[in-house]
Amino acid sequence: MKKNILYILLASLMILPGCADYLDQDPEDLNSLEKIFSSDVQTRKWYARMYSTDFLVTDMHYSGQVPYFWTTDEAAYTMESFVRSVSEGRVSPDNNYGYTGYNLYFFVRYYQAIRHINLFLENVDDCNELGETERRQYKAEARFMRAYYHWLLVRLYGPVPIVEKSRAADQVGARQARNTFAECIEWIDSEMNWACDNGLIAKRPESQVGLPDQGAARAIQSRMHLLAASPLYNGNTVYANWKNNDGTVLIPQTYDKELWKKAADAAKAVIDLEYYDLKKPEDGVMVHSEEAPLNADQFDAVVTNLREVTTTWGDENPESIWAIPNRFDWYGRCALPARWGQWNGRYSLALEFVNDFFMLDGSKAPEFNTWFENKQFSDAAAANGSTIAETFHMFVDREPRFYASVHFPNMRVSYAFPDEDHSKNKYTDGEGYGIVDFWKSGVCNASGAGDKNTSGLSPRKNIPLDYYSNKADASDSWWEYAAFPIIRYAEILLNYAEALNEYYEDGKDSEILDCLNQIRNRAGIPSYTGSYTQDELREMIRHERKIELCYETNRFFDVRRWFIAHGPEGVLNNNVLGFDMAAGESATDPAFFTPVEAAIKRFDLKHYFMPIKASEVMLNTELVQAPFY
C-alpha cells in the first residue's frame, strides 16, 4: 500500500481535537446544527467523524486495544495498571479500567459515537448541496456504523440499550433499560442488512481502503452470529437472574441449535462474495513435508507473507476484509526487543501460549514441561534458516507462524535502518543483524524505570516489514502507519468451520477440514487427514483459531464466548509463566531457561461482562448492572 493513500485517508477521517470547529463542541450548545447541515463541507466533516479517533480505536497501544491484546493467556504484560486491573480481575463498577488521558471507558465512548450518528441521520437531508447518490451512500454508512458501535458495546457489556434517536444535551442520561440480547442481535443484523440494500458500497476501491463496504458488514454479521450461537449466550442458565426491573430476562435460557446454522450461513455469505482469499506468497502455497522440506528462501517467503497478512491491505492483500490505518509508534517500541527499541520490549508474551504453536510438521508441540526436563540447545543453524546454533530446543523446528509472530531468545533478526548504515548501530553485527538476548546479561534485558520485558518473549506479529528502530541514535518509525485488520478472511473460514461442526455434528468433515487446511497450508504446514469426532474437531478449530488469530484481539472475546475463561481450569484464571529474567549469562545458560511466574491472571463469572460505572447506574435507575458485581 502506497503511503500517500494512507495519509490521504487519515487526513480525511481523523479530526484532531483542539480545532476551532463545530464538531469539537456540543452543536446544540452552539445552536449550530442548521448551520452545519446547510453546508456540504461541514456535513462531510460530520460524516467523517464517525470514523475518527474520537470514537473508533486506531491506536494499538493506548486507544483501548491494550486490554484486548494483553490481558488474556497470550501475554505476560504487567506494566500498565489499567491492564492489570483487567487481567487480575480487579475491574468493578467503582474501578473501571479507564486510564486518565485516554478514553478507554467504552460504554460512554461508543454511545457518544451513536449520538453523533443519530444527529447526522436526523439532519443530513437538510443539506441540499449534497447529491442524492452521495446522501444515500452516507446514510447507509451511518446506519452501518451506528449498528457497528452497538455491536462493539454488546460484545463488551452484553445486552445494552438500543438508541435510535438523538437526545437533547440534558436528556443524554435519561432512563432506559437494556434491550434483551436477542433484540440487540436482531436489530444490529437488520440495520446492517438495510445498509447493504440501500447504498453501502459493494467493494471499496483501493483508494478508499479503511472505509466499510458490504463485505465488511457481512463479515461483522458472521462474527456476531457466531457469538450469539456460542455457549456464553446460547441457553446459558448461569445468568438466568440477569433481568431488567420489569422482570425481563436478558440472556436466552433455552439452547437453540439453529443459531449455529445462522452463523454458518452468515460466514458462507462472505465466502460466496468471492472478493476475498487468503494472502499467499508470490510463488504460491509452499508446504513443508518430509519428502520436500522448505528451503531457506521458501521458508523466508512464507514467514514474510505471514507478517504482511496483518500489516498490508488493498490490492496486495486479498485477505483484508476491513482494516484501519494504525499508527505503530508505541506498539513498535514496546514490541521490539530492547536491542533495537528504546522502550525495552515491554510487551511480554506468555511462555505456555507460545508453546501452543505447532511444530514444523503440523503436529502439536510436546507437553510444556517436557522442554525443561532436559534443557537442550541446537548444535547448528536450521537448514531452513529459522534458527541459529545454540537455540533452546523449544524454539527449533516450529511452524512459520511462530517465527512470524514471536521474538524469542537467541533469535537472529534484521530490521531496517533509516539511512541503511548498519555499521552505526553497535547492537548489530554490522550487517543489520542482532541477537535477541533476553537473558540477564543481554542487551534486551535492559530496563529503565521499570520499563522492561518480563518473560523473555515479545510479539513480532503486526510489526510492518519496513519498520525500523535504531537504538544507537534513538531513531525509529515513530509515525509509521500500516493496516490493522478489524476482520480478515482467515477468521471467516474459521467461523464457518466452527459453525458447521456445532450444527451438523457429522457429515461436514470435508468442508471443515478444507477450511482448516487452507489456513494451515498457507502457513506452510501439512493438512489434517483422516476422520475426527465432533469433539476432536472442536478442539482442532479452537486451537487453529488460537494460533492463526493470535495478538489480533480475538482471543479476548473467543474464550469469553466459549465460556472457558473461569474456574480452576479456566484459561484466564491461571497465572502465566516466562523465563527467569534475573538469571542467565549466555544463550545456553540453563538458569535463564527456567519457567517462573510472570503475570497474575484472575477471572470469575462476573468478568464475562464489563461493568457499567456505578454512578451511571445510579442516575439511570432502569439500567441494571452486569451480573455478580
XYZ file of C-alpha atoms in Angstrom:
629
model
C 0.000 0.000 0.000
C 1.417 3.331 -1.011
C 1.858 5.667 1.919
C 0.294 8.619 0.092
C -3.005 6.729 0.024
C -2.749 6.087 3.746
C -2.066 9.709 4.540
C -4.897 10.940 2.323
C -7.243 8.541 4.079
C -6.028 9.559 7.508
C -6.361 13.236 6.727
C -9.938 12.738 5.559
C -11.042 10.667 8.553
C -9.188 11.844 11.622
C -10.408 15.126 13.008
C -7.926 16.056 15.667
C -9.033 17.593 18.987
C -8.344 21.247 19.555
C -9.544 22.515 16.163
C -11.799 25.552 16.110
C -14.608 23.575 14.543
C -18.279 22.985 15.219
C -17.550 19.292 15.678
C -15.338 19.851 18.687
C -18.211 21.265 20.723
C -21.747 20.271 21.508
C -23.651 21.530 18.459
C -26.784 22.192 20.474
C -24.855 24.440 22.840
C -23.836 26.428 19.762
C -27.269 26.196 18.191
C -25.351 25.284 15.057
C -26.980 22.147 13.629
C -28.828 24.147 10.998
C -25.622 25.927 10.030
C -23.614 22.691 9.818
C -26.110 20.787 7.711
C -26.671 23.655 5.322
C -23.037 23.249 4.188
C -21.762 20.270 2.223
C -18.254 20.836 3.628
C -19.422 20.786 7.240
C -21.807 17.904 6.582
C -18.946 15.830 5.176
C -16.857 16.653 8.227
C -19.683 15.464 10.465
C -19.923 12.277 8.393
C -16.138 11.683 8.573
C -16.093 11.949 12.339
C -17.947 8.604 12.523
C -14.576 7.041 11.731
C -12.375 9.371 13.755
C -10.169 8.563 16.723
C -12.746 10.310 18.894
C -14.756 7.100 18.684
C -13.059 4.349 16.694
C -9.966 2.590 18.009
C -6.999 3.326 15.746
C -4.082 3.164 18.171
C -2.975 -0.332 19.121
C -1.347 0.733 22.365
C -3.410 3.357 24.184
C -6.745 3.755 22.473
C -8.297 0.708 24.011
C -6.784 -2.378 22.429
C -4.339 -2.815 25.301
C -6.977 -4.667 27.352
C -7.796 -6.851 24.356
C -4.199 -7.660 23.476
C -2.510 -8.072 26.808
C -4.996 -9.346 29.403
C -5.508 -12.864 28.022
C -3.402 -16.015 28.288
C -1.473 -14.751 25.247
C 0.550 -12.301 27.295
C 2.513 -11.675 30.489
C 2.354 -7.892 30.316
C 2.203 -6.223 33.716
C 3.414 -2.656 33.375
C 0.201 -0.656 32.969
C -2.115 -0.500 35.968
C -5.226 -0.461 33.769
C -4.053 -3.664 32.066
C -3.527 -5.346 35.424
C -6.998 -4.257 36.546
C -8.460 -6.424 33.795
C -6.038 -9.360 33.794
C -6.006 -9.643 37.608
C -9.798 -9.449 37.905
C -9.963 -6.134 39.742
C -12.393 -4.363 37.428
C -15.586 -3.304 39.178
C -18.303 -0.661 38.863
C -16.092 1.580 41.003
C -12.785 0.539 39.416
C -13.107 0.540 35.642
C -10.043 0.032 33.517
C -10.174 3.543 32.041
C -6.864 5.368 32.071
C -6.525 9.077 32.735
C -5.854 10.896 29.476
C -7.293 8.138 27.269
C -10.927 7.475 26.526
C -10.964 3.796 27.465
C -14.377 3.645 29.081
C -16.184 2.354 26.042
C -19.720 2.488 27.407
C -19.630 6.279 27.133
C -17.299 6.462 24.159
C -19.461 4.316 21.894
C -22.735 5.936 22.917
C -21.160 9.290 22.104
C -20.480 7.912 18.632
C -24.065 6.654 18.355
C -25.438 10.070 19.331
C -23.208 11.732 16.754
C -24.500 9.377 14.062
C -28.140 9.818 15.099
C -27.763 13.581 14.743
C -26.290 13.041 11.301
C -29.166 10.803 10.199
C -31.720 13.251 11.540
C -30.217 16.249 9.732
C -28.407 15.098 6.587
C -31.490 15.519 4.394
C -31.329 19.255 5.140
C -28.082 19.530 3.205
C -29.290 20.456 -0.274
C -25.718 20.785 -1.514
C -25.194 17.013 -1.302
C -26.170 14.978 -4.329
C -28.794 12.284 -3.893
C -26.349 9.445 -4.592
C -23.847 10.767 -2.066
C -26.552 11.329 0.542
C -27.828 7.777 0.043
C -24.336 6.347 0.488
C -23.688 8.422 3.605
C -26.959 7.297 5.177
C -26.122 3.661 4.525
C -22.668 4.042 6.031
C -24.102 5.895 9.021
C -26.639 3.184 9.769
C -23.957 0.528 9.398
C -21.624 2.388 11.760
C -24.434 3.007 14.264
C -25.082 -0.737 14.259
C -21.369 -1.427 14.482
C -20.942 0.716 17.602
C -23.898 -1.098 19.169
C -22.128 -4.367 18.304
C -18.936 -3.166 19.994
C -20.981 -2.421 23.106
C -22.713 -5.821 23.043
C -19.519 -7.851 22.905
C -18.158 -5.983 25.952
C -21.244 -5.317 28.062
C -23.739 -7.939 26.876
C -27.288 -6.733 26.157
C -27.367 -2.938 26.039
C -29.948 -0.202 25.361
C -30.604 0.330 21.651
C -30.535 4.061 20.896
C -32.046 5.055 17.532
C -32.701 8.740 18.179
C -30.594 11.593 19.474
C -31.325 13.220 22.765
C -31.001 16.779 23.844
C -27.910 17.526 25.887
C -29.911 17.483 29.116
C -31.510 14.129 28.208
C -28.386 12.099 27.448
C -28.651 10.363 30.818
C -32.387 9.690 30.554
C -33.569 6.380 31.988
C -33.529 3.477 29.566
C -33.374 -0.250 30.225
C -31.214 -2.777 28.436
C -32.725 -4.468 25.443
C -32.509 -8.241 25.569
C -29.536 -9.898 23.907
C -31.774 -11.375 21.192
C -33.264 -7.950 20.487
C -29.795 -6.428 20.185
C -28.633 -9.060 17.717
C -31.811 -8.845 15.645
C -31.665 -5.034 15.481
C -27.971 -4.874 14.583
C -28.481 -7.537 11.932
C -31.446 -5.722 10.380
C -29.582 -2.395 10.329
C -26.599 -3.940 8.558
C -28.922 -5.623 6.058
C -30.617 -2.272 5.435
C -27.265 -0.612 4.846
C -26.225 -3.284 2.336
C -29.523 -2.935 0.472
C -29.602 0.859 0.479
C -26.334 2.352 -0.625
C -23.400 0.722 1.169
C -20.690 0.264 -1.472
C -20.287 -3.347 -2.550
C -16.461 -3.338 -2.675
C -14.239 -0.376 -1.898
C -11.595 0.645 -4.427
C -8.029 0.658 -3.138
C -8.096 4.432 -2.764
C -10.853 4.065 -0.123
C -9.480 1.204 1.959
C -10.282 1.715 5.610
C -13.910 2.583 4.952
C -16.539 -0.176 5.355
C -18.330 -1.847 2.481
C -20.812 -4.687 2.093
C -18.068 -7.255 2.672
C -17.235 -5.604 5.999
C -20.904 -5.650 7.003
C -21.326 -9.315 6.109
C -18.106 -10.222 7.924
C -19.192 -8.438 11.119
C -22.541 -10.219 10.865
C -20.637 -13.511 10.685
C -18.724 -12.672 13.837
C -21.907 -11.523 15.580
C -23.969 -14.618 14.764
C -21.122 -16.849 15.911
C -21.208 -15.043 19.264
C -24.985 -15.487 19.502
C -24.680 -19.231 18.887
C -21.834 -19.723 21.378
C -22.152 -21.101 24.941
C -21.913 -17.700 26.667
C -25.308 -16.707 25.278
C -26.982 -19.767 23.821
C -29.038 -21.147 26.712
C -26.633 -20.106 29.477
C -28.664 -20.595 32.658
C -25.892 -19.161 34.852
C -27.334 -15.761 34.007
C -30.995 -16.673 34.481
C -31.398 -13.957 37.114
C -29.991 -11.168 34.958
C -33.230 -9.291 34.438
C -34.492 -5.793 33.875
C -36.510 -4.183 36.643
C -39.717 -5.342 34.943
C -38.578 -8.974 35.138
C -37.446 -9.330 31.504
C -34.715 -11.981 31.282
C -31.809 -10.592 29.264
C -29.964 -13.773 28.191
C -31.703 -16.596 26.234
C -32.308 -19.509 28.609
C -33.054 -22.205 26.036
C -30.379 -23.654 23.774
C -31.164 -23.079 20.107
C -29.138 -25.248 17.752
C -30.443 -23.297 14.743
C -28.310 -20.327 15.777
C -25.279 -22.324 14.610
C -26.948 -22.716 11.207
C -27.474 -18.973 11.067
C -23.792 -18.461 11.936
C -22.701 -20.919 9.254
C -24.890 -19.198 6.666
C -23.507 -15.780 7.633
C -19.921 -16.963 7.170
C -20.776 -18.692 3.884
C -22.310 -15.450 2.624
C -18.914 -13.774 2.945
C -17.139 -16.693 1.268
C -19.647 -16.634 -1.591
C -18.910 -12.974 -2.311
C -15.666 -14.245 -3.849
C -13.996 -10.922 -3.075
C -11.506 -12.408 -0.633
C -8.861 -15.074 -0.376
C -6.011 -15.975 1.930
C -2.900 -13.935 1.226
C -0.224 -16.249 -0.146
C 3.471 -15.856 -1.012
C 4.246 -14.609 -4.501
C 5.179 -18.127 -5.619
C 2.005 -19.619 -4.163
C 1.423 -22.018 -1.297
C 4.543 -23.814 -0.056
C 4.084 -26.605 2.467
C 6.795 -28.344 4.455
C 6.930 -32.104 4.143
C 9.441 -34.796 4.997
C 9.844 -35.540 1.306
C 10.246 -31.898 0.263
C 11.191 -29.666 3.219
C 11.095 -25.920 2.666
C 14.499 -24.448 1.882
C 15.691 -21.175 3.412
C 14.285 -18.970 0.636
C 10.912 -20.711 0.687
C 10.674 -20.605 4.458
C 11.543 -16.899 4.497
C 8.901 -16.237 1.839
C 6.240 -17.960 3.947
C 7.224 -16.046 7.101
C 7.364 -12.745 5.227
C 3.921 -13.340 3.742
C 2.502 -14.136 7.170
C 3.913 -10.894 8.553
C 2.252 -8.974 5.724
C -1.166 -10.500 6.413
C -1.813 -8.121 9.334
C 0.166 -5.116 8.070
C -0.961 -4.621 4.452
C -4.252 -4.048 2.677
C -5.738 -3.113 -0.665
C -4.831 -4.959 -3.838
C -1.732 -6.505 -2.276
C -3.751 -8.243 0.443
C -6.888 -10.096 -0.714
C -7.369 -11.348 2.859
C -8.156 -7.936 4.312
C -11.926 -7.502 4.582
C -11.909 -4.385 6.739
C -8.791 -2.770 8.147
C -7.994 0.604 9.666
C -4.888 2.780 9.474
C -2.934 2.175 12.640
C -0.013 4.166 13.971
C 2.670 1.817 15.199
C 4.596 4.256 17.369
C 4.120 2.791 20.840
C 3.292 -0.703 19.659
C 6.534 -0.925 17.696
C 8.643 0.455 20.519
C 7.103 -1.849 23.072
C 7.086 -4.994 20.937
C 10.606 -4.712 19.536
C 13.259 -6.127 21.904
C 15.413 -3.540 23.640
C 18.444 -4.263 21.495
C 16.736 -2.150 18.821
C 13.921 -0.307 20.527
C 14.058 2.498 23.042
C 11.388 1.038 25.297
C 12.816 -2.387 26.039
C 10.203 -4.704 24.560
C 7.837 -4.379 27.474
C 5.130 -6.360 25.642
C 5.846 -9.739 27.212
C 4.297 -12.973 25.983
C 3.187 -15.989 27.994
C 5.517 -18.975 27.693
C 2.750 -21.592 27.756
C 0.835 -19.844 24.974
C 3.932 -19.620 22.789
C 4.356 -23.376 23.152
C 0.940 -23.877 21.559
C 2.261 -23.001 18.117
C 2.510 -26.159 16.034
C 5.700 -27.927 15.078
C 7.016 -27.639 11.526
C 5.382 -30.941 10.531
C 1.992 -29.598 11.671
C 1.810 -31.698 14.823
C 1.084 -30.352 18.284
C 4.108 -29.364 20.332
C 5.308 -31.664 23.133
C 3.746 -31.119 26.540
C 5.048 -27.933 28.130
C 7.065 -29.418 30.996
C 9.000 -31.830 28.775
C 11.077 -28.977 27.348
C 12.505 -28.293 30.785
C 13.154 -31.840 31.972
C 16.239 -31.967 29.773
C 17.255 -28.492 28.622
C 18.823 -28.857 25.186
C 20.144 -26.435 22.571
C 20.652 -26.745 18.817
C 24.094 -27.733 17.569
C 23.783 -25.866 14.275
C 21.607 -23.459 12.331
C 18.381 -24.897 10.921
C 18.538 -25.814 7.243
C 15.561 -23.545 6.537
C 17.210 -20.589 8.274
C 14.611 -20.348 11.050
C 17.064 -20.642 13.953
C 20.790 -20.389 14.611
C 23.067 -22.629 16.649
C 22.626 -22.701 20.427
C 18.867 -22.050 20.274
C 16.757 -23.561 23.051
C 15.083 -26.693 21.631
C 11.609 -25.370 22.405
C 12.037 -22.898 19.532
C 13.581 -25.193 16.935
C 11.550 -26.724 14.080
C 8.410 -24.725 14.787
C 5.841 -23.710 12.203
C 6.352 -20.467 10.216
C 3.612 -18.638 12.141
C 5.757 -18.950 15.244
C 8.685 -17.158 13.606
C 6.360 -14.527 12.126
C 4.694 -13.835 15.479
C 7.262 -14.120 18.286
C 10.632 -12.690 19.302
C 12.369 -15.453 21.272
C 15.787 -15.866 22.957
C 18.750 -16.238 20.576
C 16.653 -15.184 17.575
C 18.698 -13.554 14.800
C 16.721 -10.596 13.483
C 17.340 -7.962 10.838
C 15.447 -4.698 10.924
C 15.855 -1.800 8.506
C 17.527 1.468 9.452
C 16.631 4.922 8.161
C 19.956 5.513 6.397
C 20.860 1.861 5.740
C 24.145 2.451 7.562
C 24.047 -0.739 9.618
C 27.542 -0.223 10.987
C 26.487 2.769 13.068
C 24.345 0.585 15.345
C 26.608 -1.025 17.920
C 23.885 -3.523 18.786
C 24.130 -5.383 15.461
C 26.822 -7.336 13.661
C 27.493 -4.638 11.077
C 25.079 -6.133 8.559
C 21.861 -5.194 10.303
C 21.546 -8.419 12.265
C 21.453 -8.811 16.010
C 20.636 -11.445 18.597
C 17.587 -11.261 20.822
C 19.424 -11.736 24.120
C 16.762 -11.557 26.834
C 18.929 -13.290 29.460
C 20.202 -11.263 32.408
C 23.486 -10.077 30.886
C 21.938 -9.370 27.464
C 21.140 -6.001 25.942
C 17.475 -6.969 25.554
C 17.222 -7.385 29.317
C 17.981 -3.695 29.874
C 15.430 -1.757 31.871
C 14.549 1.837 32.542
C 12.062 2.996 35.144
C 10.578 -0.491 35.300
C 10.033 -0.493 31.567
C 11.257 -3.956 30.581
C 10.294 -7.342 29.299
C 9.196 -9.796 31.989
C 9.070 -13.154 30.190
C 11.898 -13.316 27.633
C 9.409 -13.249 24.734
C 7.798 -10.377 22.823
C 5.490 -10.077 19.779
C 6.750 -9.795 16.238
C 3.292 -10.002 14.703
C 1.754 -6.728 13.493
C 5.145 -5.019 13.013
C 5.418 -3.833 9.385
C 8.321 -5.165 7.354
C 9.720 -1.674 6.785
C 9.529 -0.658 10.432
C 12.935 0.389 11.714
C 14.406 1.201 15.100
C 17.982 2.250 15.791
C 18.748 2.451 19.485
C 22.219 3.876 18.822
C 20.833 7.181 17.587
C 17.381 6.893 19.216
C 15.509 6.859 15.910
C 12.603 4.726 14.767
C 9.470 4.699 12.626
C 7.588 6.810 15.134
C 4.968 7.927 12.603
C 4.704 4.652 10.727
C 1.165 3.774 9.654
C 0.027 0.377 8.488
C -3.166 -1.608 8.206
C -4.525 -3.410 11.232
C -7.344 -5.845 10.389
C -10.686 -5.363 12.056
C -11.596 -8.634 10.367
C -9.916 -10.793 7.730
C -10.788 -13.785 5.588
C -8.986 -16.418 7.693
C -11.389 -15.650 10.530
C -14.358 -16.167 8.221
C -13.067 -19.627 7.269
C -12.658 -20.459 10.955
C -16.128 -19.078 11.751
C -17.600 -21.287 9.049
C -15.743 -24.385 10.229
C -16.851 -23.886 13.840
C -20.495 -23.280 12.985
C -20.613 -26.291 10.656
C -19.122 -28.545 13.312
C -21.547 -27.433 16.017
C -24.644 -27.628 13.810
C -24.144 -30.771 11.760
C -22.101 -32.870 14.258
C -21.057 -35.160 11.399
C -21.208 -35.266 7.621
C -19.425 -31.956 7.105
C -15.891 -33.113 7.897
C -14.604 -32.464 4.391
C -15.795 -28.831 4.395
C -14.489 -28.252 7.916
C -11.103 -29.763 7.139
C -10.918 -27.794 3.895
C -11.263 -24.544 5.862
C -8.611 -25.597 8.381
C -6.257 -26.930 5.745
C -6.431 -23.793 3.623
C -5.148 -21.885 6.637
C -2.557 -24.487 7.628
C -1.186 -24.847 4.104
C -0.892 -21.080 3.701
C 1.112 -21.163 6.939
C 3.465 -23.763 5.442
C 2.339 -26.806 7.419
C 0.677 -30.038 6.241
C -3.055 -30.704 6.075
C -5.129 -32.638 8.546
C -6.109 -36.024 7.135
C -8.355 -38.777 8.396
C -11.669 -38.612 10.229
C -12.459 -36.960 13.552
C -15.257 -36.767 16.098
C -17.164 -33.559 16.728
C -15.245 -33.043 19.988
C -11.916 -33.582 18.248
C -12.831 -31.141 15.502
C -13.970 -28.583 18.073
C -10.555 -28.742 19.751
C -8.771 -28.557 16.375
C -10.793 -25.494 15.315
C -10.237 -23.704 18.615
C -6.518 -24.445 18.545
C -6.198 -23.205 14.961
C -8.035 -20.003 15.923
C -5.738 -19.550 18.884
C -2.657 -19.591 16.668
C -3.885 -18.028 13.432
C -5.601 -15.058 15.116
C -3.185 -14.528 18.000
C -2.392 -10.931 19.002
C -5.283 -9.583 16.916
C -7.721 -9.093 19.870
C -9.781 -12.194 19.009
C -8.609 -14.305 21.939
C -10.093 -11.809 24.414
C -13.567 -12.486 23.014
C -13.219 -16.120 21.922
C -12.543 -17.515 25.392
C -15.488 -15.499 26.697
C -17.994 -16.701 24.113
C -16.792 -20.307 24.632
C -17.376 -19.814 28.393
C -13.981 -21.354 29.267
C -12.237 -18.450 30.986
C -13.320 -19.088 34.607
C -12.967 -21.903 37.131
C -9.976 -23.966 38.323
C -9.010 -24.836 34.730
C -10.156 -21.534 33.260
C -7.792 -20.317 30.566
C -7.798 -16.786 32.013
C -7.785 -17.901 35.637
C -4.248 -19.242 35.970
C -1.021 -17.293 36.293
C 1.250 -17.410 33.244
C 4.959 -18.180 33.068
C 8.053 -16.730 31.454
C 11.792 -17.312 31.574
C 13.862 -16.215 34.557
C 14.881 -12.694 33.555
C 17.019 -12.412 36.718
C 19.360 -15.171 35.541
C 21.493 -16.141 32.566
C 24.825 -15.149 31.111
C 24.508 -16.657 27.636
C 22.203 -18.268 25.090
C 22.807 -21.685 26.608
C 22.690 -20.841 30.306
C 20.127 -23.265 31.812
C 19.415 -20.860 34.658
C 17.640 -18.437 32.304
C 15.558 -21.217 30.724
C 13.661 -21.865 33.942
C 9.905 -21.179 33.965
C 8.922 -18.627 36.588
C 5.669 -16.812 37.278
C 5.467 -13.763 35.018
C 1.908 -12.424 35.401
C -1.180 -12.918 37.569
C -4.423 -13.920 35.838
C -7.781 -13.964 37.618
C -11.177 -14.470 36.014
C -14.526 -15.026 37.742
C -18.040 -15.458 36.388
C -18.676 -11.728 36.595
C -15.769 -10.922 34.297
C -17.509 -12.205 31.179
C -19.198 -8.796 31.013
C -17.632 -5.419 31.659
C -19.390 -3.455 34.405
C -21.024 -0.095 33.907
C -19.847 2.639 36.225
C -21.798 2.714 39.474
C -22.517 6.433 39.066
C -24.283 5.824 35.753
C -26.440 3.020 37.129
C -27.440 5.299 39.981
C -28.529 8.013 37.532
C -30.257 5.663 35.101
C -32.258 3.533 37.503
C -33.616 1.389 34.640
C -30.114 0.298 33.665
C -29.344 -2.859 35.636
C -25.727 -3.707 36.390
C -23.916 -6.689 34.879
C -24.407 -9.845 36.990
C -22.363 -10.734 40.088
C -20.891 -7.234 40.568
